[in-house]
XYZ file of C-alpha atoms in Angstrom:
63
model
C 0.000 0.000 0.000
C 1.321 3.382 -0.998
C 0.912 6.740 0.753
C -1.120 9.160 -1.324
C -1.548 12.646 0.087
C -4.907 13.230 -1.626
C -6.381 10.011 -0.221
C -5.057 10.737 3.235
C -6.549 14.233 3.165
C -9.908 12.764 2.102
C -9.798 10.160 4.884
C -9.071 12.816 7.507
C -11.805 15.058 6.107
C -14.357 12.249 6.548
C -13.281 11.238 10.069
C -13.591 13.483 13.140
C -11.221 11.318 15.207
C -8.474 11.616 12.600
C -9.065 15.370 12.350
C -8.435 15.797 16.059
C -5.416 13.451 15.960
C -3.952 15.474 13.092
C -4.380 18.778 14.932
C -2.875 17.261 18.086
C 0.133 15.901 16.150
C 0.723 19.268 14.522
C 0.535 21.141 17.842
C 2.520 18.734 20.022
C 5.326 18.179 17.545
C 5.296 21.534 15.767
C 4.774 19.828 12.405
C 3.531 21.224 9.124
C 0.295 19.657 7.922
C 1.974 17.558 5.204
C 4.409 15.974 7.658
C 1.662 15.399 10.216
C -0.498 13.704 7.565
C 2.327 11.337 6.692
C 2.988 10.559 10.365
C -0.720 9.897 10.897
C -0.720 7.604 7.875
C 2.104 5.501 9.279
C 0.539 5.417 12.752
C -3.106 4.710 11.873
C -3.331 3.410 8.301
C -0.244 1.531 7.086
C 0.468 -2.100 7.920
C -2.911 -3.128 9.291
C -3.733 0.114 11.059
C -7.194 0.941 12.365
C -8.107 2.955 9.251
C -6.430 0.808 6.584
C -9.655 -0.516 5.074
C -11.231 2.940 4.927
C -8.088 4.274 3.216
C -8.067 1.431 0.705
C -11.771 1.955 -0.030
C -10.937 5.463 -1.252
C -8.855 3.871 -3.997
C -11.745 1.822 -5.375
C -13.484 3.089 -8.505
C -16.725 4.963 -7.862
C -19.914 3.456 -9.294
């Protein structure tokens, strides 16, 4: 599975928990949004993370 910024932004936009985690990461670690998104991806999505299936679903073609 590959990190895609646009998909990660969409996932965060659709999930209140991820929105608050992103803001917390940015504040606590003084990170820019792009770096915080990537950190959140590795923590919560990649390698069987809690939001992996939701992230992968964004890659499916729309019907």
